[in-house]
Amino acid sequence: DTPDTIGFLYEFSNALAFTRTYIARMIVQSFGKRVHDTLYVTDADGNKITSPERQRELRAAIVLIKHFTHLLPHSPNPETALLHFREFISQLFQRPNWPDEIASIERSDVLGALARLLGVSEFLWDDFLRMQYANLFPVVHNMAALSAAKPRSQLEAELKRALGNGSAGEQDWSAALNAFKDRELFRIDMRHILAQTDEFWEFAAEQTDLAEVVVAAAFSRCTDELRAHYGNPRLENGEPCEMTVFGLGKYGGRELGFASDIELMFVYAGNGKTTGPNVIDTADFYEKIVHDVVAAIQARQEGVFHIDLQLRPYGKAGSLSVSLDSFRNYYAPEGAAWAYERQALVKLRPVAGDSELGRKVCELRDVFVYESGPFDVTAMRAMRERQIRHLVTGGTFNAKFSPGGLVDAEYLVQGLQINHGAGNPALRTTDLRETMTALLEAGVLSARDGLRLRRAHAFLRWLIDSLRVVRGNAKDVTIPPYENEEFAFLARRLLYDNDIDRLRGDLTRYVRDIQELNQRLLPG
């Protein structure tokens, strides 16, 4: 006897089936907005259910399902949430002492969070929540654990404990590393989806901290293993030959979002040989390290913590590891690098390995990017035309690559950095938000232009992040048609509720702002 809610009888009958309870007959009555339903049930053998424990299970299932269906209208996609809840219930009922767990799960805050999670996207359930249901249960019934971010020092300590002392085999530490990575990535994503992060940038910082801890640990382990087999790498003059790992792209800028890949470049000091017992060239030694690091960090699917090395010299045609001389020769003004490749160095940032080598590479970066002439606007415009032609479907708006999309905002900031960074080292930052602030303080951006650019950029990052959460695809960021139901789901995911027109208006305004700023501030 209760207020009517969508989907209750559907879910309840499924739950009874999962608990091997048979519905002999039922009477359904409605009185206004209340229902009075009577179900006559037996166990699987047709006997009356008299066991206090079985009766307790029935009561627990009823309470859980009733509360959940009451909260369904608050889900971004109630239909999807309902279907996923059925599978969640089946997994719950397979856990030992599941009625005891319901005591904490049935709280309204927990069930409200569960309704949001299960209704966010098909991808999130199919490829993430369902695969990690063992992590899902402790997360949803301990909401307090999601209220605060973990500092990097805590992540490092927890990963160190998870990896142990390294005496186990390679497969063991790699498995432990990836289990830790997936578990923490899951927690960070849940915090973001449940609005526990006030701004997108808090989410990006947490993602980046996790990536740095994981990359540094994998690099350290792989290096130690290879040193044990080949000895220490040396330069031709006998001095130690070190390596530094650099982040690029969103990773270099500490701007990782949902389903971002991890763009890396591995640079070593120079040629020589290892000290043995098995002697090989330092180039081969570091090539093996890069190969082992990439193999050790496993991506659930492309785009979700996927290691990307394509921004290295010569891309896929080049060596996995890059010598300092190769870096210098390739990116020098007379080198083989294209203009867009030098532009990408704006985001180059050391993330692991030798700090002194990292400093030398960053000095070269500053010379090649900031002290070798103005930003090549013509080359950038040509690149944008190719991106639009090959990556944008006609008649659609791609939030990243269409005119006025995220790439135009990023290229605008980078172009202003390069044009003014020679005389102002404060502009040579990898973090885009810090760069926008520096451009404002330097007078390169007016207060009005700076505010318009910051708001438009934040909106597009939020928009793209929401599209990736729903679709689980880092590349598919095309806005659904306004009249499509998917656009309404997107509006709810972006906290516009059902105000589709407001989302459409904001999208139009921010895209127009980026186009106008780009053309005016980067003429040519």
Short mmCIF file of C-alpha atoms in Angstrom, two decimals:
data_model
loop_
_atom_site.label_atom_id
_atom_site.label_comp_id
_atom_site.label_asym_id
_atom_site.label_seq_id
_atom_site.Cartn_x
_atom_site.Cartn_y
_atom_site.Cartn_z
CA ASP A 1 0.00 0.00 0.00
CA THR A 2 1.98 2.97 -1.29
CA PRO A 3 2.10 5.94 -3.69
CA ASP A 4 2.39 4.72 -7.28
CA THR A 5 5.83 4.89 -8.93
CA ILE A 6 7.02 4.09 -12.45
CA GLY A 7 8.34 0.60 -13.01
CA PHE A 8 7.78 -0.78 -9.49
CA LEU A 9 5.82 -3.90 -10.45
CA TYR A 10 8.23 -4.62 -13.30
CA GLU A 11 11.25 -4.43 -11.03
CA PHE A 12 9.59 -6.19 -8.13
CA SER A 13 8.48 -9.17 -10.21
CA ASN A 14 12.03 -9.45 -11.60
CA ALA A 15 13.43 -9.33 -8.09
CA LEU A 16 11.12 -12.12 -6.97
CA ALA A 17 12.32 -14.23 -9.88
CA PHE A 18 15.95 -13.61 -8.90
CA THR A 19 15.17 -14.80 -5.35
CA ARG A 20 13.37 -17.88 -6.72
CA THR A 21 10.00 -16.67 -5.48
CA TYR A 22 6.93 -17.72 -7.48
CA ILE A 23 3.91 -15.39 -7.96
CA ALA A 24 0.80 -17.60 -7.81
CA ARG A 25 -1.65 -14.73 -8.37
CA MET A 26 -2.03 -11.04 -7.65
CA ILE A 27 -4.68 -8.38 -7.21
CA VAL A 28 -3.86 -4.84 -8.38
CA GLN A 29 -5.97 -1.91 -7.16
CA SER A 30 -5.52 1.85 -7.52
CA PHE A 31 -7.01 4.59 -5.34
CA GLY A 32 -6.09 7.97 -6.81
CA LYS A 33 -2.29 8.13 -6.78
CA ARG A 34 -1.95 5.20 -4.40
CA VAL A 35 -1.81 1.51 -5.20
CA HIS A 36 -2.96 -1.40 -3.09
CA ASP A 37 -1.47 -4.58 -4.55
CA THR A 38 -1.78 -8.06 -3.07
CA LEU A 39 0.64 -10.75 -4.25
CA TYR A 40 0.29 -14.40 -3.31
CA VAL A 41 3.74 -15.97 -3.47
CA THR A 42 5.40 -19.31 -2.79
CA ASP A 43 8.93 -20.64 -2.90
CA ALA A 44 10.23 -22.38 -6.03
CA ASP A 45 8.63 -25.66 -4.92
CA GLY A 46 5.18 -24.09 -4.45
CA ASN A 47 5.36 -24.01 -0.65
CA LYS A 48 4.33 -21.17 1.63
CA ILE A 49 7.29 -18.98 2.67
CA THR A 50 7.52 -19.33 6.46
CA SER A 51 11.27 -18.93 7.06
CA PRO A 52 11.98 -15.67 8.93
CA GLU A 53 15.16 -15.24 6.84
CA ARG A 54 13.28 -15.58 3.52
CA GLN A 55 10.58 -13.22 4.73
CA ARG A 56 13.30 -10.74 5.68
CA GLU A 57 14.73 -11.00 2.16
CA LEU A 58 11.31 -10.25 0.67
CA ARG A 59 10.85 -7.18 2.86
CA ALA A 60 14.37 -5.94 2.03
CA ALA A 61 13.83 -6.35 -1.71
CA ILE A 62 10.50 -4.49 -1.55
CA VAL A 63 11.99 -1.53 0.35
CA LEU A 64 15.02 -1.23 -1.94
CA ILE A 65 13.03 -1.40 -5.17
CA LYS A 66 10.29 0.92 -3.93
CA HIS A 67 12.78 3.60 -2.94
CA PHE A 68 14.69 3.28 -6.20
CA THR A 69 11.65 3.57 -8.46
CA HIS A 70 10.52 6.62 -6.48
CA LEU A 71 13.81 8.33 -7.45
CA LEU A 72 13.76 7.30 -11.13
CA PRO A 73 12.37 10.64 -12.43
CA HIS A 74 15.58 12.31 -11.19
CA SER A 75 17.75 10.13 -13.42
CA PRO A 76 19.08 11.60 -16.70
CA ASN A 77 17.52 8.62 -18.51
CA PRO A 78 14.90 6.78 -16.35
CA GLU A 79 14.33 3.98 -18.87
CA THR A 80 18.02 3.10 -19.02
CA ALA A 81 18.32 3.34 -15.25
CA LEU A 82 15.42 0.92 -14.83
CA LEU A 83 16.96 -1.68 -17.14
CA HIS A 84 20.38 -1.42 -15.50
CA PHE A 85 18.85 -1.60 -12.03
CA ARG A 86 17.49 -5.03 -12.89
CA GLU A 87 21.02 -6.29 -13.51
CA PHE A 88 22.27 -4.50 -10.41
CA ILE A 89 19.64 -6.31 -8.34
CA SER A 90 20.61 -9.68 -9.81
CA GLN A 91 24.24 -9.07 -8.84
CA LEU A 92 23.26 -7.83 -5.40
CA PHE A 93 21.23 -10.94 -4.67
CA GLN A 94 24.25 -13.10 -5.50
CA ARG A 95 26.34 -11.48 -2.77
CA PRO A 96 26.55 -13.20 0.62
CA ASN A 97 24.38 -11.62 3.32
CA TRP A 98 22.88 -9.22 0.80
CA PRO A 99 19.95 -8.20 3.07
CA ASP A 100 22.53 -6.78 5.50
CA GLU A 101 23.99 -4.62 2.71
CA ILE A 102 20.58 -3.19 1.86
CA ALA A 103 20.46 -1.49 5.26
CA SER A 104 23.07 0.99 3.98
CA ILE A 105 22.10 0.96 0.30
CA GLU A 106 18.45 1.85 0.89
CA ARG A 107 19.24 5.37 2.15
CA SER A 108 17.72 8.00 -0.12
CA ASP A 109 21.07 9.67 -0.84
CA VAL A 110 22.61 6.36 -1.89
CA LEU A 111 19.67 5.31 -4.05
CA GLY A 112 19.51 8.77 -5.60
CA ALA A 113 23.17 8.43 -6.57
CA LEU A 114 22.53 4.94 -7.89
CA ALA A 115 19.62 6.18 -10.03
CA ARG A 116 21.90 8.82 -11.56
CA LEU A 117 24.77 6.41 -12.18
CA LEU A 118 22.66 3.71 -13.78
CA GLY A 119 20.84 6.22 -15.96
CA VAL A 120 23.82 8.14 -17.28
CA SER A 121 24.75 5.99 -20.25
CA GLU A 122 24.68 2.59 -21.86
CA PHE A 123 28.46 2.65 -22.10
CA LEU A 124 28.97 3.38 -18.42
CA TRP A 125 26.98 0.29 -17.52
CA ASP A 126 28.08 -2.09 -20.27
CA ASP A 127 31.79 -1.35 -20.18
CA PHE A 128 32.39 -0.01 -16.70
CA LEU A 129 29.82 -0.36 -13.93
CA ARG A 130 28.78 -3.89 -14.75
CA MET A 131 32.40 -4.99 -15.12
CA GLN A 132 33.33 -3.35 -11.83
CA TYR A 133 30.28 -4.19 -9.76
CA ALA A 134 32.58 -5.38 -6.96
CA ASN A 135 33.77 -1.76 -6.71
CA LEU A 136 30.30 -0.34 -7.25
CA PHE A 137 28.75 -1.75 -4.07
CA PRO A 138 31.23 -0.21 -1.61
CA VAL A 139 31.11 3.09 -3.52
CA VAL A 140 27.34 3.48 -3.49
CA HIS A 141 26.82 2.54 0.15
CA ASN A 142 29.70 4.74 1.35
CA MET A 143 28.90 8.11 -0.16
CA ALA A 144 31.15 9.86 2.37
CA ALA A 145 34.16 8.31 0.61
CA LEU A 146 33.23 10.26 -2.54
CA SER A 147 33.00 13.63 -0.81
CA ALA A 148 36.70 14.52 -1.06
CA ALA A 149 39.52 14.07 -3.56
CA LYS A 150 42.58 12.01 -2.65
CA PRO A 151 45.83 14.01 -2.59
CA ARG A 152 48.59 12.74 -4.82
CA SER A 153 50.67 11.65 -1.81
CA GLN A 154 47.84 9.34 -0.74
CA LEU A 155 47.57 7.85 -4.23
CA GLU A 156 51.32 7.20 -4.28
CA ALA A 157 51.23 5.52 -0.87
CA GLU A 158 48.23 3.34 -1.77
CA LEU A 159 49.77 2.28 -5.09
CA LYS A 160 53.06 1.45 -3.37
CA ARG A 161 51.22 -0.85 -0.97
CA ALA A 162 49.26 -2.41 -3.84
CA LEU A 163 52.44 -3.18 -5.79
CA GLY A 164 54.31 -4.63 -2.82
CA ASN A 165 58.09 -5.04 -2.79
CA GLY A 166 58.39 -6.12 -6.41
CA SER A 167 59.51 -9.66 -5.64
CA ALA A 168 56.59 -11.12 -7.59
CA GLY A 169 56.71 -11.55 -11.36
CA GLU A 170 56.08 -8.85 -13.94
CA GLN A 171 52.54 -10.01 -14.61
CA ASP A 172 51.69 -9.69 -10.92
CA TRP A 173 52.77 -6.08 -10.50
CA SER A 174 51.25 -5.08 -13.82
CA ALA A 175 47.93 -6.66 -12.81
CA ALA A 176 48.08 -4.89 -9.44
CA LEU A 177 48.90 -1.59 -11.16
CA ASN A 178 45.94 -1.85 -13.52
CA ALA A 179 43.56 -2.96 -10.79
CA PHE A 180 44.56 0.10 -8.77
CA LYS A 181 44.26 2.35 -11.83
CA ASP A 182 40.78 1.04 -12.75
CA ARG A 183 39.54 1.26 -9.16
CA GLU A 184 40.73 4.85 -8.67
CA LEU A 185 39.58 5.91 -12.13
CA PHE A 186 36.17 4.49 -11.25
CA ARG A 187 36.08 6.47 -7.98
CA ILE A 188 37.13 9.73 -9.67
CA ASP A 189 34.55 9.28 -12.46
CA MET A 190 31.83 8.58 -9.88
CA ARG A 191 32.72 11.75 -7.98
CA HIS A 192 32.43 13.71 -11.20
CA ILE A 193 29.14 12.15 -12.35
CA LEU A 194 27.58 12.63 -8.91
CA ALA A 195 28.59 16.34 -8.90
CA GLN A 196 31.06 15.95 -6.03
CA THR A 197 33.51 18.12 -7.97
CA ASP A 198 32.46 21.77 -8.12
CA GLU A 199 34.20 22.48 -11.42
CA PHE A 200 35.47 20.45 -14.36
CA TRP A 201 39.03 21.49 -13.48
CA GLU A 202 38.88 19.68 -10.14
CA PHE A 203 37.97 16.51 -12.02
CA ALA A 204 40.79 17.11 -14.52
CA ALA A 205 43.32 17.58 -11.71
CA GLU A 206 42.28 14.30 -10.06
CA GLN A 207 42.51 12.42 -13.35
CA THR A 208 45.94 13.90 -14.04
CA ASP A 209 47.28 13.09 -10.57
CA LEU A 210 46.22 9.47 -11.01
CA ALA A 211 47.80 9.29 -14.47
CA GLU A 212 51.08 10.74 -13.21
CA VAL A 213 51.26 8.29 -10.30
CA VAL A 214 50.51 5.31 -12.56
CA VAL A 215 52.93 6.36 -15.33
CA ALA A 216 55.74 7.07 -12.84
CA ALA A 217 55.27 3.70 -11.14
CA ALA A 218 55.20 1.78 -14.43
CA PHE A 219 58.29 3.60 -15.69
CA SER A 220 60.18 2.92 -12.47
CA ARG A 221 59.28 -0.79 -12.39
CA CYS A 222 60.11 -1.37 -16.05
CA THR A 223 63.43 0.46 -15.69
CA ASP A 224 64.43 -1.57 -12.64
CA GLU A 225 63.60 -4.86 -14.38
CA LEU A 226 65.62 -4.00 -17.49
CA ARG A 227 68.58 -2.72 -15.46
CA ALA A 228 68.70 -6.08 -13.68
CA HIS A 229 69.06 -7.80 -17.06
CA TYR A 230 71.12 -5.34 -19.13
CA GLY A 231 72.85 -3.19 -16.52
CA ASN A 232 72.94 0.60 -16.37
CA PRO A 233 72.77 2.58 -19.63
CA ARG A 234 75.80 4.77 -20.28
CA LEU A 235 76.74 7.50 -22.75
CA GLU A 236 79.70 7.01 -25.06
CA ASN A 237 81.89 8.97 -22.60
CA GLY A 238 80.93 6.58 -19.80
CA GLU A 239 78.60 8.94 -17.96
CA PRO A 240 75.11 7.73 -16.92
CA CYS A 241 72.49 7.98 -19.66
CA GLU A 242 69.13 9.03 -18.22
CA MET A 243 65.58 9.25 -19.58
CA THR A 244 62.69 11.64 -18.91
CA VAL A 245 59.03 10.98 -19.59
CA PHE A 246 57.05 13.98 -20.88
CA GLY A 247 53.32 14.58 -21.01
CA LEU A 248 51.73 16.34 -23.98
CA GLY A 249 48.22 17.35 -25.03
CA LYS A 250 45.55 17.30 -22.33
CA TYR A 251 47.85 15.28 -20.08
CA GLY A 252 50.67 17.79 -20.40
CA GLY A 253 48.22 20.58 -19.66
CA ARG A 254 46.70 18.77 -16.64
CA GLU A 255 43.36 18.93 -18.45
CA LEU A 256 42.39 15.26 -18.68
CA GLY A 257 38.67 14.55 -19.00
CA PHE A 258 36.44 11.51 -19.22
CA ALA A 259 37.86 8.98 -21.72
CA SER A 260 41.00 11.05 -22.36
CA ASP A 261 44.08 9.30 -23.64
CA ILE A 262 47.55 9.80 -22.13
CA GLU A 263 49.93 11.43 -24.61
CA LEU A 264 53.60 10.74 -23.81
CA MET A 265 57.07 11.29 -25.22
CA PHE A 266 60.14 9.42 -23.89
CA VAL A 267 63.46 11.26 -24.32
CA TYR A 268 66.87 9.82 -23.38
CA ALA A 269 70.22 11.60 -23.14
CA GLY A 270 72.20 9.98 -25.97
CA ASN A 271 74.01 7.01 -27.49
CA GLY A 272 76.18 4.49 -25.69
CA LYS A 273 75.89 1.01 -24.23
CA THR A 274 74.68 -0.71 -21.08
CA THR A 275 77.05 -2.12 -18.46
CA GLY A 276 75.81 -5.74 -18.65
CA PRO A 277 75.60 -8.61 -17.88
CA ASN A 278 73.84 -8.48 -21.27
CA VAL A 279 75.26 -5.49 -23.14
CA ILE A 280 73.05 -3.63 -25.62
CA ASP A 281 72.93 -0.11 -27.10
CA THR A 282 71.28 2.54 -24.93
CA ALA A 283 68.88 3.21 -27.80
CA ASP A 284 67.72 -0.41 -27.69
CA PHE A 285 67.55 -0.33 -23.89
CA TYR A 286 65.22 2.67 -23.87
CA GLU A 287 63.20 1.35 -26.78
CA LYS A 288 62.50 -1.73 -24.63
CA ILE A 289 61.51 0.48 -21.68
CA VAL A 290 58.93 2.37 -23.72
CA HIS A 291 57.55 -0.86 -25.12
CA ASP A 292 57.27 -2.37 -21.62
CA VAL A 293 55.62 0.73 -20.11
CA VAL A 294 52.99 0.82 -22.85
CA ALA A 295 52.34 -2.91 -22.42
CA ALA A 296 52.12 -2.61 -18.63
CA ILE A 297 49.42 0.10 -18.58
CA GLN A 298 46.35 -1.56 -20.06
CA ALA A 299 43.46 0.50 -21.45
CA ARG A 300 39.94 -0.87 -21.10
CA GLN A 301 39.26 0.50 -24.56
CA GLU A 302 40.81 3.05 -26.89
CA GLY A 303 40.57 6.55 -25.46
CA VAL A 304 40.12 5.50 -21.81
CA PHE A 305 43.60 5.86 -20.27
CA HIS A 306 45.08 4.77 -23.60
CA ILE A 307 48.81 5.53 -23.96
CA ASP A 308 49.36 7.60 -27.11
CA LEU A 309 52.90 8.12 -28.50
CA GLN A 310 51.96 9.69 -31.84
CA LEU A 311 53.25 13.17 -30.96
CA ARG A 312 56.87 11.93 -30.97
CA PRO A 313 59.16 12.87 -33.90
CA TYR A 314 58.01 11.24 -37.15
CA GLY A 315 54.93 9.82 -35.38
CA LYS A 316 54.28 6.13 -36.01
CA ALA A 317 57.29 5.99 -38.36
CA GLY A 318 59.71 7.08 -35.65
CA SER A 319 61.37 5.24 -32.78
CA LEU A 320 59.36 4.80 -29.59
CA SER A 321 62.16 6.49 -27.62
CA VAL A 322 63.70 9.80 -28.70
CA SER A 323 67.34 10.78 -28.17
CA LEU A 324 68.11 14.33 -27.09
CA ASP A 325 69.93 14.96 -30.38
CA SER A 326 66.95 13.66 -32.37
CA PHE A 327 64.62 15.95 -30.41
CA ARG A 328 66.91 18.92 -31.07
CA ASN A 329 67.34 18.22 -34.79
CA TYR A 330 63.68 17.46 -35.46
CA TYR A 331 62.10 20.48 -33.76
CA ALA A 332 64.71 23.09 -34.66
CA PRO A 333 63.46 25.79 -37.08
CA GLU A 334 65.32 24.10 -39.94
CA GLY A 335 64.24 20.61 -38.81
CA ALA A 336 61.66 18.27 -40.29
CA ALA A 337 58.84 19.07 -37.83
CA TRP A 338 55.66 20.59 -39.19
CA ALA A 339 54.42 23.85 -37.67
CA TYR A 340 51.61 22.06 -35.80
CA GLU A 341 54.15 19.66 -34.25
CA ARG A 342 56.15 22.56 -32.79
CA GLN A 343 52.88 24.10 -31.62
CA ALA A 344 52.09 20.86 -29.76
CA LEU A 345 55.28 21.36 -27.69
CA VAL A 346 53.44 24.16 -25.86
CA LYS A 347 52.02 21.34 -23.71
CA LEU A 348 55.32 19.49 -23.16
CA ARG A 349 55.85 18.84 -19.42
CA PRO A 350 58.14 16.42 -17.53
CA VAL A 351 56.12 13.83 -15.58
CA ALA A 352 58.65 11.14 -14.61
CA GLY A 353 62.32 10.24 -14.88
CA ASP A 354 65.41 12.44 -14.68
CA SER A 355 64.73 16.06 -13.71
CA GLU A 356 67.97 17.50 -15.13
CA LEU A 357 67.32 16.04 -18.58
CA GLY A 358 63.76 17.30 -18.30
CA ARG A 359 65.07 20.82 -17.68
CA LYS A 360 67.32 20.66 -20.77
CA VAL A 361 64.48 19.51 -23.02
CA CYS A 362 62.20 22.26 -21.72
CA GLU A 363 64.91 24.84 -22.49
CA LEU A 364 65.05 23.53 -26.07
CA ARG A 365 61.24 23.63 -26.23
CA ASP A 366 61.26 27.31 -25.26
CA VAL A 367 63.79 28.12 -27.97
CA PHE A 368 61.93 26.24 -30.70
CA VAL A 369 58.40 27.33 -29.73
CA TYR A 370 58.74 30.83 -28.27
CA GLU A 371 62.03 32.25 -29.58
CA SER A 372 61.95 31.19 -33.24
CA GLY A 373 59.45 33.62 -34.71
CA PRO A 374 55.72 34.37 -34.49
CA PHE A 375 52.89 31.88 -34.53
CA ASP A 376 52.24 30.51 -38.02
CA VAL A 377 48.58 31.45 -38.40
CA THR A 378 48.49 30.37 -42.04
CA ALA A 379 49.65 26.84 -41.17
CA MET A 380 47.14 26.69 -38.31
CA ARG A 381 44.25 27.75 -40.58
CA ALA A 382 45.29 25.10 -43.14
CA MET A 383 45.34 22.47 -40.39
CA ARG A 384 41.88 23.51 -39.22
CA GLU A 385 40.52 23.21 -42.77
CA ARG A 386 41.87 19.66 -43.02
CA GLN A 387 40.38 18.75 -39.64
CA ILE A 388 36.97 20.08 -40.62
CA ARG A 389 37.07 18.32 -43.97
CA HIS A 390 38.08 14.92 -42.57
CA LEU A 391 36.68 14.85 -39.04
CA VAL A 392 33.35 16.69 -39.21
CA THR A 393 30.30 15.09 -40.82
CA GLY A 394 28.45 17.49 -43.11
CA GLY A 395 25.38 19.08 -41.56
CA THR A 396 26.47 18.34 -37.98
CA PHE A 397 28.32 20.20 -35.23
CA ASN A 398 31.37 18.51 -33.75
CA ALA A 399 32.07 20.09 -30.35
CA LYS A 400 35.80 19.62 -30.81
CA PHE A 401 36.57 20.17 -34.50
CA SER A 402 33.76 22.25 -36.03
CA PRO A 403 34.38 26.01 -36.49
CA GLY A 404 34.00 27.59 -33.06
CA GLY A 405 34.65 24.27 -31.34
CA LEU A 406 37.15 23.43 -28.62
CA VAL A 407 40.14 23.23 -30.95
CA ASP A 408 39.64 26.83 -32.06
CA ALA A 409 39.67 27.95 -28.41
CA GLU A 410 42.82 25.95 -27.69
CA TYR A 411 44.64 27.12 -30.82
CA LEU A 412 43.75 30.72 -30.01
CA VAL A 413 45.34 30.47 -26.57
CA GLN A 414 48.42 28.69 -27.94
CA GLY A 415 48.81 31.23 -30.74
CA LEU A 416 48.72 34.11 -28.27
CA GLN A 417 51.19 32.27 -26.03
CA ILE A 418 53.66 31.81 -28.87
CA ASN A 419 53.32 35.38 -30.15
CA HIS A 420 53.89 36.96 -26.73
CA GLY A 421 55.86 34.28 -24.89
CA ALA A 422 59.28 35.31 -26.24
CA GLY A 423 59.20 38.52 -24.22
CA ASN A 424 57.16 37.21 -21.31
CA PRO A 425 58.25 33.85 -19.80
CA ALA A 426 55.15 33.90 -17.55
CA LEU A 427 53.14 32.91 -20.63
CA ARG A 428 55.12 29.67 -21.16
CA THR A 429 52.77 27.50 -19.14
CA THR A 430 51.27 24.16 -20.14
CA ASP A 431 48.02 24.58 -18.16
CA LEU A 432 45.48 26.34 -20.40
CA ARG A 433 43.58 27.94 -17.52
CA GLU A 434 46.80 29.33 -16.05
CA THR A 435 47.72 30.59 -19.50
CA MET A 436 44.43 32.43 -19.91
CA THR A 437 45.01 34.12 -16.55
CA ALA A 438 48.58 35.04 -17.56
CA LEU A 439 47.36 36.48 -20.89
CA LEU A 440 44.85 38.58 -18.98
CA GLU A 441 47.45 39.84 -16.49
CA ALA A 442 49.85 40.65 -19.33
CA GLY A 443 47.19 42.71 -21.11
CA VAL A 444 47.16 40.45 -24.15
CA LEU A 445 43.50 39.68 -23.40
CA SER A 446 41.09 42.38 -22.28
CA ALA A 447 38.92 41.67 -19.27
CA ARG A 448 35.86 41.23 -21.51
CA ASP A 449 37.62 38.98 -24.02
CA GLY A 450 39.19 36.94 -21.24
CA LEU A 451 35.82 36.34 -19.60
CA ARG A 452 34.17 35.35 -22.90
CA LEU A 453 37.01 32.96 -23.77
CA ARG A 454 37.11 31.36 -20.32
CA ARG A 455 33.35 30.79 -20.23
CA ALA A 456 33.20 29.42 -23.76
CA HIS A 457 36.12 27.07 -23.16
CA ALA A 458 34.67 25.80 -19.86
CA PHE A 459 31.31 25.19 -21.53
CA LEU A 460 32.83 23.18 -24.38
CA ARG A 461 34.98 21.05 -22.04
CA TRP A 462 31.87 20.30 -19.97
CA LEU A 463 29.86 19.55 -23.11
CA ILE A 464 32.48 17.20 -24.59
CA ASP A 465 32.97 15.47 -21.27
CA SER A 466 29.24 14.81 -21.00
CA LEU A 467 29.06 13.43 -24.54
CA ARG A 468 31.93 11.05 -23.78
CA VAL A 469 30.30 9.86 -20.55
CA VAL A 470 27.11 9.03 -22.43
CA ARG A 471 28.76 7.41 -25.45
CA GLY A 472 31.98 6.04 -24.00
CA ASN A 473 33.82 7.14 -27.12
CA ALA A 474 36.55 9.75 -26.99
CA LYS A 475 36.14 10.55 -30.70
CA ASP A 476 32.36 10.82 -31.07
CA VAL A 477 31.59 14.34 -29.85
CA THR A 478 28.99 15.29 -32.45
CA ILE A 479 26.01 17.13 -30.97
CA PRO A 480 22.77 15.15 -31.45
CA PRO A 481 19.95 16.87 -33.41
CA TYR A 482 18.00 19.32 -31.25
CA GLU A 483 14.74 17.47 -31.82
CA ASN A 484 16.32 14.13 -30.88
CA GLU A 485 15.64 12.55 -27.50
CA GLU A 486 19.39 12.18 -27.03
CA PHE A 487 19.71 15.99 -26.96
CA ALA A 488 17.19 16.08 -24.11
CA PHE A 489 19.26 13.47 -22.23
CA LEU A 490 22.36 15.61 -22.85
CA ALA A 491 20.59 18.67 -21.41
CA ARG A 492 19.76 16.76 -18.24
CA ARG A 493 23.31 15.45 -17.99
CA LEU A 494 24.53 19.07 -18.25
CA LEU A 495 22.10 20.08 -15.45
CA TYR A 496 19.87 22.09 -17.77
CA ASP A 497 16.99 19.87 -16.61
CA ASN A 498 14.49 19.96 -19.48
CA ASP A 499 15.36 23.46 -20.71
CA ILE A 500 16.52 22.40 -24.16
CA ASP A 501 16.21 25.90 -25.60
CA ARG A 502 18.62 27.33 -23.03
CA LEU A 503 21.25 24.71 -23.88
CA ARG A 504 20.77 25.39 -27.58
CA GLY A 505 21.13 29.13 -26.98
CA ASP A 506 24.30 28.75 -24.92
CA LEU A 507 25.85 26.47 -27.53
CA THR A 508 25.17 29.01 -30.28
CA ARG A 509 26.48 31.94 -28.23
CA TYR A 510 29.72 30.34 -27.05
CA VAL A 511 30.58 28.98 -30.50
CA ARG A 512 30.03 32.42 -32.00
CA ASP A 513 32.24 34.00 -29.30
CA ILE A 514 35.14 31.64 -30.04
CA GLN A 515 34.90 32.25 -33.78
CA GLU A 516 34.90 36.03 -33.33
CA LEU A 517 37.80 36.03 -30.85
CA ASN A 518 39.87 33.70 -33.01
CA GLN A 519 39.48 35.78 -36.15
CA ARG A 520 40.08 39.11 -34.38
CA LEU A 521 42.99 38.14 -32.10
CA LEU A 522 44.79 35.89 -34.60
CA PRO A 523 44.42 37.74 -37.91
CA GLY A 524 46.12 36.54 -41.07
#
